[in-house]
PDB file of C-alpha atoms in Angstrom:
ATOM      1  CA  UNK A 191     -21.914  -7.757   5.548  1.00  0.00           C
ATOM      2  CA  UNK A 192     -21.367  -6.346   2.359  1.00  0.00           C
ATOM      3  CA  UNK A 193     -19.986  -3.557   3.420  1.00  0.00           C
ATOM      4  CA  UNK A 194     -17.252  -5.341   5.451  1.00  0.00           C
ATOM      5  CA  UNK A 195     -16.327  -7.718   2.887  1.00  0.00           C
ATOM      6  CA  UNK A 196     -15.772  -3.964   1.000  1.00  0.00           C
ATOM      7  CA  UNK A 197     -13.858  -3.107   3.262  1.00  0.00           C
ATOM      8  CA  UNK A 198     -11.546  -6.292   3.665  1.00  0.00           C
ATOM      9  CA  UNK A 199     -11.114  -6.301  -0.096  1.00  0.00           C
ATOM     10  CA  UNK A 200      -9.631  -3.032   0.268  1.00  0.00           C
ATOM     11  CA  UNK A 201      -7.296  -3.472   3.454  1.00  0.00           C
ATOM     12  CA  UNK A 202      -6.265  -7.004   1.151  1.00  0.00           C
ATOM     13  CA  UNK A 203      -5.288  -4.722  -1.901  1.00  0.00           C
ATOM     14  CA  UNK A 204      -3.737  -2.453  -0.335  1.00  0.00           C
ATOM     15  CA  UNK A 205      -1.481  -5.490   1.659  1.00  0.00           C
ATOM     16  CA  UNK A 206      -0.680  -6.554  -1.462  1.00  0.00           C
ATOM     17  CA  UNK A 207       0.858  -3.512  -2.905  1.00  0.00           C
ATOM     18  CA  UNK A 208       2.619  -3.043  -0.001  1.00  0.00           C
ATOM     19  CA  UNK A 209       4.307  -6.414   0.220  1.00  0.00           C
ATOM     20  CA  UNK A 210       5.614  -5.551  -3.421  1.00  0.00           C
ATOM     21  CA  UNK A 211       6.864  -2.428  -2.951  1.00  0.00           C
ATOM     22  CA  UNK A 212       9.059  -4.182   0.497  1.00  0.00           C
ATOM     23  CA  UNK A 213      10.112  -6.680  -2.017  1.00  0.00           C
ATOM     24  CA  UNK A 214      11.534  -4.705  -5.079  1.00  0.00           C
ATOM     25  CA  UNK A 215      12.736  -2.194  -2.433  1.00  0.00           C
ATOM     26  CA  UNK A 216      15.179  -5.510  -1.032  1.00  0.00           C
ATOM     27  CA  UNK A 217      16.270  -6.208  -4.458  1.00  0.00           C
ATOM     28  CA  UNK A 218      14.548  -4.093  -7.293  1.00  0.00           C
ATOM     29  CA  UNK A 219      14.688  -5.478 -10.755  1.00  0.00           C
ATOM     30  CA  UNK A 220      16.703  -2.317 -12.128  1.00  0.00           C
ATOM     31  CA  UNK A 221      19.600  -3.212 -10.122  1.00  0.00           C
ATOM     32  CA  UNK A 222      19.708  -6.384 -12.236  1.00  0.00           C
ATOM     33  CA  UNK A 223      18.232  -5.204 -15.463  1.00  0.00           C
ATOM     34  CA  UNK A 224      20.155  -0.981 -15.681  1.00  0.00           C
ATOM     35  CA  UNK A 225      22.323  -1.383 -12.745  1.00  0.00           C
ATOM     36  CA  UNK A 226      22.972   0.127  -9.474  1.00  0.00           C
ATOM     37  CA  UNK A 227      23.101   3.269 -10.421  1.00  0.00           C
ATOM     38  CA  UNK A 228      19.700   3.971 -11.946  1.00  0.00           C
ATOM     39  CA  UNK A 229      18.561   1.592  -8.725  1.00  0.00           C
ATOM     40  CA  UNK A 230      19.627   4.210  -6.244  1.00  0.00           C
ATOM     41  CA  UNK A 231      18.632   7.088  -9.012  1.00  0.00           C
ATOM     42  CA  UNK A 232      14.943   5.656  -8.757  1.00  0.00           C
ATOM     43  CA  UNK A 233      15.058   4.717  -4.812  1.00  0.00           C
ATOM     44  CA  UNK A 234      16.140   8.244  -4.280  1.00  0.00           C
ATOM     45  CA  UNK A 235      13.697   9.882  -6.224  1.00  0.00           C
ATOM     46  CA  UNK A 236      10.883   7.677  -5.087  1.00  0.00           C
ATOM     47  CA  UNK A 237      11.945   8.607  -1.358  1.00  0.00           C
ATOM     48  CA  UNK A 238      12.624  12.749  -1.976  1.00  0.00           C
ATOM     49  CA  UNK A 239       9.246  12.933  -3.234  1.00  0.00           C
ATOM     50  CA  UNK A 240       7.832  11.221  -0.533  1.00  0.00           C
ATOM     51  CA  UNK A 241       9.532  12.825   1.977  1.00  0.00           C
ATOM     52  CA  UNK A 242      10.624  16.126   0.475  1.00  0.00           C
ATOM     53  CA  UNK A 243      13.978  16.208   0.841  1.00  0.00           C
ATOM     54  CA  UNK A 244      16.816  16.556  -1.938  1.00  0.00           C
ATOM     55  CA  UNK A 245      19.140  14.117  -2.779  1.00  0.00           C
ATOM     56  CA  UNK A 246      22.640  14.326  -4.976  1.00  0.00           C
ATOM     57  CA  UNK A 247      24.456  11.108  -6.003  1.00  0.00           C
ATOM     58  CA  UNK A 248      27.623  10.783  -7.308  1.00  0.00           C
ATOM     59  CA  UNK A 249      29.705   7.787  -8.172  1.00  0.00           C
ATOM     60  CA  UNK A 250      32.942   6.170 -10.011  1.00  0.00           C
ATOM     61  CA  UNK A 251      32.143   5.098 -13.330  1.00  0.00           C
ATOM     62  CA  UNK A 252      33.411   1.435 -12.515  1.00  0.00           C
ATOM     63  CA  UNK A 253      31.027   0.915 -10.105  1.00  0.00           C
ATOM     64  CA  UNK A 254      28.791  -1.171 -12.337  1.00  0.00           C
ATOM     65  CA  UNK A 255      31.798  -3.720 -12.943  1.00  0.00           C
ATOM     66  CA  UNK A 256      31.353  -4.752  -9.108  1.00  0.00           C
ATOM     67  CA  UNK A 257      30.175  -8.301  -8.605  1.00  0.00           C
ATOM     68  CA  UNK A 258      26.430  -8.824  -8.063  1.00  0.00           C
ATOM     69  CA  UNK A 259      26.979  -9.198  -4.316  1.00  0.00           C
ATOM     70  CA  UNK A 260      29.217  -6.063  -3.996  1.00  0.00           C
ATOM     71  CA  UNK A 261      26.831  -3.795  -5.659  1.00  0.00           C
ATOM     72  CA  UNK A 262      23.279  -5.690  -3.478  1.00  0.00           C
ATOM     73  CA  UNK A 263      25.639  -4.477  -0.185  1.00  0.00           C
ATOM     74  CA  UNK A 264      26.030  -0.772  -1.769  1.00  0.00           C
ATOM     75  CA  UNK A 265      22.287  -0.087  -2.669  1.00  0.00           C
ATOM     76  CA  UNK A 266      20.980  -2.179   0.487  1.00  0.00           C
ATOM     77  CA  UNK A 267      23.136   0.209   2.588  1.00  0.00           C
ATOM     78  CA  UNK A 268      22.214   3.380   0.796  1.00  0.00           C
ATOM     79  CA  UNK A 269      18.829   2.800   0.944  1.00  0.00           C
ATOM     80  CA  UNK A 270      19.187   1.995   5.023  1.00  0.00           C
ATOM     81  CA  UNK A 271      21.174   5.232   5.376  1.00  0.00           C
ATOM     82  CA  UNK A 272      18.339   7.015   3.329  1.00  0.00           C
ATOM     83  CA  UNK A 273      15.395   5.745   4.965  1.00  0.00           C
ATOM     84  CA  UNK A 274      16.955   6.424   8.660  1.00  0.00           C
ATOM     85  CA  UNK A 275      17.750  10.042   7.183  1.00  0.00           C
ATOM     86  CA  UNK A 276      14.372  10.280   6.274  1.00  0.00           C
ATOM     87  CA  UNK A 277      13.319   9.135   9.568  1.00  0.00           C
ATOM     88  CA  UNK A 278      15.382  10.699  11.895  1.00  0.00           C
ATOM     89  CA  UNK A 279      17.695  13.516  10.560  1.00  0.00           C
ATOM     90  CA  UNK A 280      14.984  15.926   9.849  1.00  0.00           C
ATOM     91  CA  UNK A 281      17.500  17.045   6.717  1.00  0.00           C
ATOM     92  CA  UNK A 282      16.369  18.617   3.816  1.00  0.00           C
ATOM     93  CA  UNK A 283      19.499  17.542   1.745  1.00  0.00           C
ATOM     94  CA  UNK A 284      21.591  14.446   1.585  1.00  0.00           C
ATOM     95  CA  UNK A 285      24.797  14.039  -0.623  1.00  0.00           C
ATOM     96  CA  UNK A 286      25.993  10.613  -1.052  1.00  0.00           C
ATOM     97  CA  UNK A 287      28.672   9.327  -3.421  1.00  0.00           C
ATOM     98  CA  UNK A 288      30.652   6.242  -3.997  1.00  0.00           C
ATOM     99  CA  UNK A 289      33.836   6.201  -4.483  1.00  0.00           C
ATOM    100  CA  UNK A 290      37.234   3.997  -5.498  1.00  0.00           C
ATOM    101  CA  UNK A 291      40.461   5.123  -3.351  1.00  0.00           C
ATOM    102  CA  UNK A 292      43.069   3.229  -4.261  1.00  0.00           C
ATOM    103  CA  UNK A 293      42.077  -0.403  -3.464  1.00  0.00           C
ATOM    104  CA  UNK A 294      39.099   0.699  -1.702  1.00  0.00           C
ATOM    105  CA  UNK A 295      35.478   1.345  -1.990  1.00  0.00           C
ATOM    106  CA  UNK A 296      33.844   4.179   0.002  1.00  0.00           C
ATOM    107  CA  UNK A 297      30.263   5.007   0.263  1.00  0.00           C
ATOM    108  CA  UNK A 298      29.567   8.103   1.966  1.00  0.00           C
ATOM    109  CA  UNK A 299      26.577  10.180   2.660  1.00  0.00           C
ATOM    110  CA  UNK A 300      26.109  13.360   4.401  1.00  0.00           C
ATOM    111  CA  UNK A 301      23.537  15.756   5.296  1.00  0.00           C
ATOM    112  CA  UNK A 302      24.298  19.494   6.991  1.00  0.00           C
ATOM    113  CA  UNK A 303      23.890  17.791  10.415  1.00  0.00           C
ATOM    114  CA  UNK A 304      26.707  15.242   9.729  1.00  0.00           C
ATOM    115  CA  UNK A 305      28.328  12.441   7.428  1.00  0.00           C
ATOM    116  CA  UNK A 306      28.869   8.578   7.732  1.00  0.00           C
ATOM    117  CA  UNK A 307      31.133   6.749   5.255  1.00  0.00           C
ATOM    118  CA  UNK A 308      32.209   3.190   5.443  1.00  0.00           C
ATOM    119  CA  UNK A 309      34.927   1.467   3.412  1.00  0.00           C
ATOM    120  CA  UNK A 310      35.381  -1.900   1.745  1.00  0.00           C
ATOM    121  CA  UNK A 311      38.686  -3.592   0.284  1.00  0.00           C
ATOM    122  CA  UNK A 312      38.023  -3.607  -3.252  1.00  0.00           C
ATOM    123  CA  UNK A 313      38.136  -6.695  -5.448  1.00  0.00           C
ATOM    124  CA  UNK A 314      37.787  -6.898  -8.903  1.00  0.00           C
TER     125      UNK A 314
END
């Protein structure tokens, strides 16, 4: 009995953690507290070590005067993007950069096998 209960109490920790790291992975608290750049700087390193793989990220420097909302959309979709690289692609390296053209926001990311990019009216 003891030895199950052992066992449960580890299967319950180990839960736990894992239900916070899902959680600050939806919304970390550096997004709010440094912004979204150091978000997707600490996403992207958490993920290259885990999965070996090399990522560059480059980005405007008024991309931390987006709203709130506009800058949750950019790191939720980077970090889909990143994960299904990390997934799927089988790449080794992954560039991704955000971007203002004109009155538009770009987020792009490529990998040697291909690119995706999607583009948003911007609004100040």
């Amino acid at each position: 009995m003891k030895k199950k209960l052992a066992g449960t109490r580890l299967l319950v920790g180990k839960s736990v953690i894992e239900v916070h790291r899902f959680a600050r992975e939806l919304r970390p608290a550096v997004l709010d507290d440094l912004g979204l750049i150091p978000a997707l700087h600490a996403y992207s390193k958490s993920l290259a070590e885990r999965k070996k793989i090399k990522i560059d990220l480059t980005a405007f420097a008024g991309v931390e005067a987006l709203g709130d909302d506009e800058r949750t959309v950019l790191f939720r979709v980077a970090q889909e993007a990143l994960t299904n690289v990390a997934r799927h692609a089988r790449a080794t390296q992954v560039t991704m950069s955000i971007s203002k053209i004109s009155d538009t926001i770009e987020w792009r990311l490529a990998t040697m096998e291909g690119h995706f990019s999607s583009r948003k009216p911007f609004r100040p």
